[in-house]
Coordinates of C-alpha atoms and ligand atoms in Angstrom, one line a residue:
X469 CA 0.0 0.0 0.0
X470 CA 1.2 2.8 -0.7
X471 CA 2.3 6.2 1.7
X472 CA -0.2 8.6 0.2
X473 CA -2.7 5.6 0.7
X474 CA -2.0 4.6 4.0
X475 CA -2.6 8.5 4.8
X476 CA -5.7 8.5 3.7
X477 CA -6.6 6.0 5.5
X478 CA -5.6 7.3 9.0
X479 CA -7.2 10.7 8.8
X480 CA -10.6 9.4 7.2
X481 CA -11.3 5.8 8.4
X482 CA -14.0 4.3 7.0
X483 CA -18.1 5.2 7.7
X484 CA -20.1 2.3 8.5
X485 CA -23.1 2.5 5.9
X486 CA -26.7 3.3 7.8
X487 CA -28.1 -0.2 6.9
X488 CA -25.3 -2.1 7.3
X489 CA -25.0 -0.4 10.9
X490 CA -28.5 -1.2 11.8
X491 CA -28.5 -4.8 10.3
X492 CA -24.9 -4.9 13.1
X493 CA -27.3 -3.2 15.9
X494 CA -30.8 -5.6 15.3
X495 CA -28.1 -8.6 15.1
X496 CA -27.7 -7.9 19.0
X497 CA -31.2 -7.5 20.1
X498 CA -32.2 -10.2 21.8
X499 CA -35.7 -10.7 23.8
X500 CA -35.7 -11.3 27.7
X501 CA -38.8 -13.7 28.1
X502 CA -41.7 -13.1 29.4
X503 CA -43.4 -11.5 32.6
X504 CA -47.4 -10.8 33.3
X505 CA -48.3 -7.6 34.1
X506 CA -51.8 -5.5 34.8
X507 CA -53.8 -4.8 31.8
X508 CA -53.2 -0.9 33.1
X509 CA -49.4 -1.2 33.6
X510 CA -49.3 -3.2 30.0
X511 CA -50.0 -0.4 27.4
X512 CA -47.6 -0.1 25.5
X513 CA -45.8 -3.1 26.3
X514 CA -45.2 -5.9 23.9
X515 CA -47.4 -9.0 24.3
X516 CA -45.7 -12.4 24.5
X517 CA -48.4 -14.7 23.4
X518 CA -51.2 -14.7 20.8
X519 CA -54.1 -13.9 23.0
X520 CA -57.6 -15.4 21.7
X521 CA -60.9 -14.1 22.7
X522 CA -61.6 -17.1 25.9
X523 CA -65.5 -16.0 24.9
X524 CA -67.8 -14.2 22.7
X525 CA -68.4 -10.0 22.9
X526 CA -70.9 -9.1 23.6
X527 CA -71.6 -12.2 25.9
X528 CA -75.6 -12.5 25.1
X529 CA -78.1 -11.3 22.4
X530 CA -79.1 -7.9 23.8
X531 CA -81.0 -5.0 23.0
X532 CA -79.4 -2.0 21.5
X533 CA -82.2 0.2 22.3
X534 CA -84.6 0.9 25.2
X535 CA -88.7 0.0 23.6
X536 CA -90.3 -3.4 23.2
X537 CA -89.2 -6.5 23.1
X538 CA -91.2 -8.9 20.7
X539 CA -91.7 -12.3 18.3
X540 CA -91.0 -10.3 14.6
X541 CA -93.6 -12.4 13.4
X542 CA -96.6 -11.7 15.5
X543 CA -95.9 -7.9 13.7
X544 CA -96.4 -8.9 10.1
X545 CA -98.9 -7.1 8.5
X546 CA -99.1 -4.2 11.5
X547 CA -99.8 -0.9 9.9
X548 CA -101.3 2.6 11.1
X549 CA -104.6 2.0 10.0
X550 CA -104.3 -1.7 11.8
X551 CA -101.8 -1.6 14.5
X552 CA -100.7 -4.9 16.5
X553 CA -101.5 -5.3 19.9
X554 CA -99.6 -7.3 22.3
X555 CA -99.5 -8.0 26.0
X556 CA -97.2 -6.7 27.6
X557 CA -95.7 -8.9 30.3
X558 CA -92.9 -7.7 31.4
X559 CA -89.9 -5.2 32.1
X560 CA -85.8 -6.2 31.6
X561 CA -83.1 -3.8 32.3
X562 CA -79.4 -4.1 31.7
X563 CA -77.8 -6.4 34.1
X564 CA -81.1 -8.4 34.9
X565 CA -82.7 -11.7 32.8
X566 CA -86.7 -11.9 31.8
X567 CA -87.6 -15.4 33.8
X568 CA -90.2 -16.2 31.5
X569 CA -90.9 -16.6 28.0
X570 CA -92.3 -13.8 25.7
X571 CA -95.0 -16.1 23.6
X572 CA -96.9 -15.1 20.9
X573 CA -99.2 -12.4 21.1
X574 CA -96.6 -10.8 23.8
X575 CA -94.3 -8.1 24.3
X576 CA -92.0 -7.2 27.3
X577 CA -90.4 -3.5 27.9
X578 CA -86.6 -4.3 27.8
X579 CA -83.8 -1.5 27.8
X580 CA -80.4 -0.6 26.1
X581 CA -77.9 -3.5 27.3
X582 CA -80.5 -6.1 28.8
X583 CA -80.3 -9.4 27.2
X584 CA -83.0 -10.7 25.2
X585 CA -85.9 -13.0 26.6
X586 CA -86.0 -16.1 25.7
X587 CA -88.9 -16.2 22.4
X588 CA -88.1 -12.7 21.5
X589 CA -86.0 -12.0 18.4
X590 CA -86.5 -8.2 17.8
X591 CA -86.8 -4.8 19.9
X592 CA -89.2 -2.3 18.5
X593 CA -87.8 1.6 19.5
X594 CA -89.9 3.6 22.2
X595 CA -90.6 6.0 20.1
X596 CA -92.0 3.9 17.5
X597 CA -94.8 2.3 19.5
X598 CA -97.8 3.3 21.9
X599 CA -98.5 1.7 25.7
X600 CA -102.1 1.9 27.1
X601 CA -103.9 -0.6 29.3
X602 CA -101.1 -3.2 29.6
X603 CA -100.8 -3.3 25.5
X604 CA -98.0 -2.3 22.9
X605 CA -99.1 -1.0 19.8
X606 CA -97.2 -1.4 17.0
X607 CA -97.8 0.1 13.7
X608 CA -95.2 -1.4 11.4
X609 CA -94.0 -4.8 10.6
X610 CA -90.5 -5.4 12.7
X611 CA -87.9 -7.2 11.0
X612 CA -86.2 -10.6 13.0
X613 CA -83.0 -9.3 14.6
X614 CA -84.0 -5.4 14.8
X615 CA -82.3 -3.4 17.0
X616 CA -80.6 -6.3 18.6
X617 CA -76.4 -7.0 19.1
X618 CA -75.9 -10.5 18.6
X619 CA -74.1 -12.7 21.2
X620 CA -70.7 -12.7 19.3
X621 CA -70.9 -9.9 16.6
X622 CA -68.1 -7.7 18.5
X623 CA -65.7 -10.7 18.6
X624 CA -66.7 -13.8 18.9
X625 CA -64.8 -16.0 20.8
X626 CA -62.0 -18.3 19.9
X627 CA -60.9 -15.0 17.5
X628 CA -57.5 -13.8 17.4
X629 CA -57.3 -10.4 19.7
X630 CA -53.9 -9.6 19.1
X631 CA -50.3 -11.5 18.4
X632 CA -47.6 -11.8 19.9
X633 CA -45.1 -9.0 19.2
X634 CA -47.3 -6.8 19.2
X635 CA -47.7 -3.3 20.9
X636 CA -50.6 -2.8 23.6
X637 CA -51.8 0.6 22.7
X638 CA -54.8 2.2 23.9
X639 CA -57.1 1.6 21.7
X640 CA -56.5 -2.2 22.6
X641 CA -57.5 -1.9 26.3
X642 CA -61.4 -1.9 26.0
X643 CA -61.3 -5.2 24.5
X644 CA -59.0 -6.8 26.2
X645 CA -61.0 -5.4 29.7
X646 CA -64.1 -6.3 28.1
X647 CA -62.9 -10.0 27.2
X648 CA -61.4 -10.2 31.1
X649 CA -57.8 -10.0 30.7
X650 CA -56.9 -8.7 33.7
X651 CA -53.5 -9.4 32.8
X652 CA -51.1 -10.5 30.3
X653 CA -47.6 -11.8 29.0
X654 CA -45.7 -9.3 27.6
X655 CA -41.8 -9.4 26.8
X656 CA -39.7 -7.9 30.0
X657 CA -38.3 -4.4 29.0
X658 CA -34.3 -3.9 29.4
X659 CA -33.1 -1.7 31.8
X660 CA -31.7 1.4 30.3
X661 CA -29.4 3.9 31.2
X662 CA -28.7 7.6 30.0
X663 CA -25.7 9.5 30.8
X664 CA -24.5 13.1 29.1
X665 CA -20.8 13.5 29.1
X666 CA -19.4 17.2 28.5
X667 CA -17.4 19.8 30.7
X668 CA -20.0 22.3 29.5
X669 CA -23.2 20.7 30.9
X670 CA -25.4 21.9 33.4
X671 CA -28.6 20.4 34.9
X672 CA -31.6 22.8 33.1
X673 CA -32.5 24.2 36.6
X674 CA -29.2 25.5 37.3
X675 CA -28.3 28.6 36.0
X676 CA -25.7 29.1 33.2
X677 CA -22.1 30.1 33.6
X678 CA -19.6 30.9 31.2
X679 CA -19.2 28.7 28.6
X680 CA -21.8 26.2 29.5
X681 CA -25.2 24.9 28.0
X682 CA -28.1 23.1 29.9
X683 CA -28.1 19.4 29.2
X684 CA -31.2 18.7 27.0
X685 CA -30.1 15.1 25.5
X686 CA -30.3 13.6 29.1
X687 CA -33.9 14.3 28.8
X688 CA -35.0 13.8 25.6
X689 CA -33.2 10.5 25.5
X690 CA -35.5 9.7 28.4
X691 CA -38.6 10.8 27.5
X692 CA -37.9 8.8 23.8
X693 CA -37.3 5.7 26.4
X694 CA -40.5 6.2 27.8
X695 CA -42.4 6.4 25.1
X696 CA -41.4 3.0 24.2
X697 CA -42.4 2.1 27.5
X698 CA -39.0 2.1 29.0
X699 CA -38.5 3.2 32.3
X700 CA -34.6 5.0 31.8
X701 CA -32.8 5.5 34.7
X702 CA -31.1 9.3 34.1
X703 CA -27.2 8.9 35.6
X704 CA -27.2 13.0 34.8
X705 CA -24.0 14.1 33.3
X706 CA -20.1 14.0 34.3
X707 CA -17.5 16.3 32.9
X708 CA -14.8 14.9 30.6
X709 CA -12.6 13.8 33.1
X710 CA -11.4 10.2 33.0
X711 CA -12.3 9.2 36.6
X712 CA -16.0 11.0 36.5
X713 CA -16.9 9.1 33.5
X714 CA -15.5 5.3 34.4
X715 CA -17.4 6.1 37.4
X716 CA -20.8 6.7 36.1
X717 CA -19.8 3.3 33.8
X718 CA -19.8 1.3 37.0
X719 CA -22.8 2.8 38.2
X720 CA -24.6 2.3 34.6
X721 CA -23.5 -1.4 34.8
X722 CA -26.2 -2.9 36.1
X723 CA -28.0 -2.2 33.2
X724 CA -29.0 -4.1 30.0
X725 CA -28.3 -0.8 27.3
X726 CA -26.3 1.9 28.1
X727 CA -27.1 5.3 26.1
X728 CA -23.9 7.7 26.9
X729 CA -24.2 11.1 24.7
X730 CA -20.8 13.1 23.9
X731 CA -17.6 12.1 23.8
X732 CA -17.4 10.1 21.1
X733 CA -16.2 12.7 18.3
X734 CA -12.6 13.0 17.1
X735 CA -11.4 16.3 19.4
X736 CA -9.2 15.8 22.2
X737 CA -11.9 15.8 25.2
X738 CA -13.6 13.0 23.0
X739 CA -12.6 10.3 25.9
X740 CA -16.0 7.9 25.8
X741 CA -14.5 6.0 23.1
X742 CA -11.2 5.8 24.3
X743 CA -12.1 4.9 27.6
X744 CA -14.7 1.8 26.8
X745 CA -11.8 0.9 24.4
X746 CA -9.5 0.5 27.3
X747 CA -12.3 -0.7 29.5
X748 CA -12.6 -3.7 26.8
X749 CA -15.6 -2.5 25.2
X750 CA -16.2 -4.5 21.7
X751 CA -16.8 -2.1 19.0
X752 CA -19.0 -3.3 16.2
X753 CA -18.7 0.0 14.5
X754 CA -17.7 3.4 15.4
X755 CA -18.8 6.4 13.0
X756 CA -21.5 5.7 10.4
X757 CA -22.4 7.7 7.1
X758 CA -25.4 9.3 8.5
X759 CA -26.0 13.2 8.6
X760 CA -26.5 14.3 11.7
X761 CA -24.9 11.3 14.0
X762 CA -21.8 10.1 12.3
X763 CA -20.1 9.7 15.5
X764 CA -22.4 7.4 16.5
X765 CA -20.5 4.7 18.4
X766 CA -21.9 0.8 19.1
X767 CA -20.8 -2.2 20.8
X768 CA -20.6 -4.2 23.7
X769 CA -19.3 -4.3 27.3
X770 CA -19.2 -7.0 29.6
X771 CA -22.7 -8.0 28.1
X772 CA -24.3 -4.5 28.0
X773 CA -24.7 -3.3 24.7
X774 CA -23.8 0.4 24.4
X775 CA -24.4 3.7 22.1
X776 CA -22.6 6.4 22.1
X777 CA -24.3 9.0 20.6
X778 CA -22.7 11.8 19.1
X779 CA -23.4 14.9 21.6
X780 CA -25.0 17.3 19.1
X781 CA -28.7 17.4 20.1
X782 CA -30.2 16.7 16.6
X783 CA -27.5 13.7 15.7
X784 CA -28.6 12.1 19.3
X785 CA -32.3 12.4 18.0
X786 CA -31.7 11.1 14.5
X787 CA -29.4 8.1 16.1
X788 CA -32.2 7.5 18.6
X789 CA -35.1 7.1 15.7
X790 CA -32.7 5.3 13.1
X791 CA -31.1 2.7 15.6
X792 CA -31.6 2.8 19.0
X793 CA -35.5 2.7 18.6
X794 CA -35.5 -0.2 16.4
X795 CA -32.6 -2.1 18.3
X796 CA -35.5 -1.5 21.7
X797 CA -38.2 -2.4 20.2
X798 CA -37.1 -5.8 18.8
X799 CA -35.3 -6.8 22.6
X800 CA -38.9 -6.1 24.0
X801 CA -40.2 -8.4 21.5
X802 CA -41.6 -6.1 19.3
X803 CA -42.6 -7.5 15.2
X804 CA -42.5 -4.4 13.4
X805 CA -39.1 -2.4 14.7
X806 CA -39.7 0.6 12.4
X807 CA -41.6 3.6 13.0
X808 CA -44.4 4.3 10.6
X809 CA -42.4 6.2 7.4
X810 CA -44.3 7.5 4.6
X811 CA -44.1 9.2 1.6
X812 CA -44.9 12.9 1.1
X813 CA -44.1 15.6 -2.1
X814 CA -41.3 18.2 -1.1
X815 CA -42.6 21.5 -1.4
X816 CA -39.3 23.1 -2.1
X817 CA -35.7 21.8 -3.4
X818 CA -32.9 19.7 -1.2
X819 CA -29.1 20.2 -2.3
X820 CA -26.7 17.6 -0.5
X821 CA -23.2 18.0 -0.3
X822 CA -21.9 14.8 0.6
X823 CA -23.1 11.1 -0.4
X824 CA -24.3 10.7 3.6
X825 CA -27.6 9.4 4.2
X826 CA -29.3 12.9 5.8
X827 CA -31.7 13.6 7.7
X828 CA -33.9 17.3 7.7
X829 CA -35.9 18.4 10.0
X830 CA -39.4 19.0 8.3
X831 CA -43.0 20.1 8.7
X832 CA -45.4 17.7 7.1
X833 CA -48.7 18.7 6.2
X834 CA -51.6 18.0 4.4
X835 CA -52.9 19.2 1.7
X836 CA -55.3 18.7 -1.1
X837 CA -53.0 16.7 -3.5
X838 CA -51.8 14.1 -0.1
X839 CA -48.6 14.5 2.2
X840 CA -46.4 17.5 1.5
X841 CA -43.0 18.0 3.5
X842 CA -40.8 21.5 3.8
X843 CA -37.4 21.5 5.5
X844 CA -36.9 23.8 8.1
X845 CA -35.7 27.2 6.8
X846 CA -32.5 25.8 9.5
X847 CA -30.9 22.8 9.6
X848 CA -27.9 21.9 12.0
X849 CA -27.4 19.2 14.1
X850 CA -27.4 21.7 16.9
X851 CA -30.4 23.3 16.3
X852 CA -32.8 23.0 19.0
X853 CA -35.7 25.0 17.4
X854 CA -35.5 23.5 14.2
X855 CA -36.7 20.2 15.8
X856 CA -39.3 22.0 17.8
X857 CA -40.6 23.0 14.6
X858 CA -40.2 20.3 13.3
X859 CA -42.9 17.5 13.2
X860 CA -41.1 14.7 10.6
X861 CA -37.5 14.3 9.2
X862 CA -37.3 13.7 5.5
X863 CA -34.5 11.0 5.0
X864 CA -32.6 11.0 1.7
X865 CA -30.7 8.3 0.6
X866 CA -27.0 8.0 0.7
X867 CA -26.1 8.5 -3.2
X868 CA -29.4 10.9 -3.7
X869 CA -27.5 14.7 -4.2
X870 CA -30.7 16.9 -5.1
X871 CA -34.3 16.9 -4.8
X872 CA -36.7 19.0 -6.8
X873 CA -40.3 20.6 -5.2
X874 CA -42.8 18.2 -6.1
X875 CA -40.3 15.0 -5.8
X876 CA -41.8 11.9 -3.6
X877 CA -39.5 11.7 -0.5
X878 CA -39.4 9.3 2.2
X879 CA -40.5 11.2 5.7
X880 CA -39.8 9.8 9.4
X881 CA -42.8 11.2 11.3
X882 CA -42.0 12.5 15.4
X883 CA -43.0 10.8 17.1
X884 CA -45.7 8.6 15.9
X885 CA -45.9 5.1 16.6
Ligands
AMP1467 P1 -19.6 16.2 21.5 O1 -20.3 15.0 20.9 O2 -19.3 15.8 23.0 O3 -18.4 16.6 20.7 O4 -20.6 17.4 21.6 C1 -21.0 18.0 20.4 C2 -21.9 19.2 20.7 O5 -23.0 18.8 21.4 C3 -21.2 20.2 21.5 O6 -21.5 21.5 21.0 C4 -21.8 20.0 22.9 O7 -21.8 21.2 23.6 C5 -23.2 19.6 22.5 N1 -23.7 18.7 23.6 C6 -23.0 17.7 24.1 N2 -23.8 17.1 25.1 C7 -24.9 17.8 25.1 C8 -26.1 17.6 25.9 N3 -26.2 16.6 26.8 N4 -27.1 18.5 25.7 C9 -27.0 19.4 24.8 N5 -26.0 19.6 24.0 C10 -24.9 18.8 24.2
MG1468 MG1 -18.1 16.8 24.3

């Protein structure tokens, strides 16, 4: 090889391509079996096992309407001129069960939820018939099955409910409360830890001094945990001193995932890297062709797997979304480890400058033709209000150098689900 070559290669080793990087990162996820937890505490947990509806929603043929409860037959032929009478011989309300029949010739009162008397097949509205002297007047023919939910028409049982590896989300709960799970099995979450490294951080309820800047990553880092129903525990920061930091590593060792922001850039206070290194982390890959987060560090220490995230507020977001999120989501068991993309028209023109896979902050909307997407008038991977007005990033692919208005683009939506 030769000098020049050899040159080269020391002052620009080589970037770990974004999907090569995340195929190294899902390789380590692994699941950590299962644990039962309350139907409240499991939104947004991952379930373990196929859960199958044990019976049928709604339990029982019942009415959908308060009126009259009666044989659809004995109203053939009922009209305003020639209304039906029947006897009315009873009165059911939700939680309570008709003992007797309704035979022909008979009606019983019944009301929104009760279940249906045995003989009756149809509820006639309030409103559509007349009471006097212990009869029901009807003045139209009912149809069989009018106005009532059928035993089983919600779900009936022996149905699929939901599959393993999948999320619990709200929407879920009603069903699974009204089918009786009290609990379930759902993948155990790893323990995660944050910790900011910088000589210029302080906490954001302490007041600035020179030269320093309020630790935001700490934060956001834990509230992105939390919304995929991790509990982080938040070491704080430590300044870039050799001791501070190999402390807070012994303290963040009893965890499955260690997310460390800072450090792990080329200056000369960059220790994070050089200090796992000689801590025998196992680097997998270091610095990855990604705008913002090319730092990003990944790898392994004495069985914890561990990110360093470039400190840069915007390349710790963008790492988060494009590894760290998937990488969580498959150890908690999840199927689908993306986040929703889609596709949306740029409004306006994107020049790149390098063949990086790049991320933009963006605003997508809608509007009459679909999904439209506009880049920040800002971009940096320091800019703090960019993201905050910000509501998607547009990715563009590594080798993709421009992008006209009206050009399809893939978009990474914050922070749906
Ligand atoms: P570093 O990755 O340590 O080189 O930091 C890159 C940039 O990100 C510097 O401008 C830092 O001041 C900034 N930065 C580092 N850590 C944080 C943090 N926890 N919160 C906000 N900004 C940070
Ligand atoms: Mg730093």
């Amino acid at each position: 090889m030769s000098a020049h070559r050899t040159q080269v290669h020391v002052s620009a080793p080589r970037l770990t391509r974004v999907d090569e990087a995340r195929r190294i990162v899902l390789a380590q996820a692994t699941t950590l079996g299962p644990e039962r937890v309350r139907l409240e505490d499991g939104i947004g947990r991952v379930l373990a096992q196929d859960v199958i509806a044990e019976a049928s929603l709604p339990p029982f043929d019942n009415s959908a309407m308060d009126g009259y409860t009666v044989r659809s037959a004995d109203t053939a032929g009922a009209s305003r001129e020639q209304p039906v009478r029947l006897k009315l011989v009873g009165k059911v309300a939700a939680g309570q069960t008709l003992e007797r029949e309704v035979n022909r010739g008979e009606a019983a009162k019944i009301m929104t939820g009760a279940p249906l008397p045995i003989g009756a097949d149809s509820v006639v509205m309030l409103e559509e018939a007349r009471f006097r002297d212990g009869i029901v007047e009807i003045r139209s023919p009912v149809a069989p099955g009018s106005h009532i939910r059928k035993v089983g028409e919600d779900i009936p049982a022996g149905n699929s409910v939901l599959t393993a590896g999948s999320r619990i989300r709200l929407q879920h709960l009603g069903l699974l409360a009204g089918l009786g799970y009290a609990t379930l099995p759902v993948y155990r979450s790893p323990t995660v830890v944050v910790l900011a490294t910088g000589s210029e951080l302080v906490n954001i309820d302490e007041p600035l001094a020179p030269g320093k800047i309020r630790n935001s990553n700490g934060l956001v880092l834990a509230a992105l945990l939390r919304q995929l129903g991790i509990q982080p525990l938040d070491l704080g920061t430590a300044v870039d001193e050799r001791v501070r930091i190999q402390r807070k590593l012994q303290e963040a060792a009893a965890s499955d995932v260690i997310l460390i922001s800072g450090g792990v850039s080329v200056g000369e206070h960059d220790l994070v890297k050089r200090i796992l290194r000689d801590l025998g982390m196992e680097i997998f890959f270091w610095r990855v062709n990604m705008k913002p987060g090319k730092p990003l560090l990944f790898g392994r220490w004495r069985g914890k797997v561990i990110f360093g995230l470039p400190g840069n507020p915007i390349s710790c977001v963008v790492c988060f979304l494009e590894f760290i999120s998937p990488f969580l989501r498959k150890v908690m068991g999840e199927r689908d480890v993306d986040q929703g993309r889609v596709h949306a028209r740029l409004t306006q023109s994107i020049r790149k400058k390098e063949p990086r896979r790049q991320l933009f902050t963006a605003k997508l909307e809608e509007d009459q033709g679909g999904l439209s997407v506009t880049p920040t008038p800002q971009q940096g991977s320091g800019m703090l209000n960019s993201l905050a007005q910000a509501n998607a990033f547009i990715v563009v692919p590594e080798e993709t150098m421009r992008l006209e208005a009206s050009d399809l683009v893939e978009v990474l939506p914050l922070w749906g689900d």
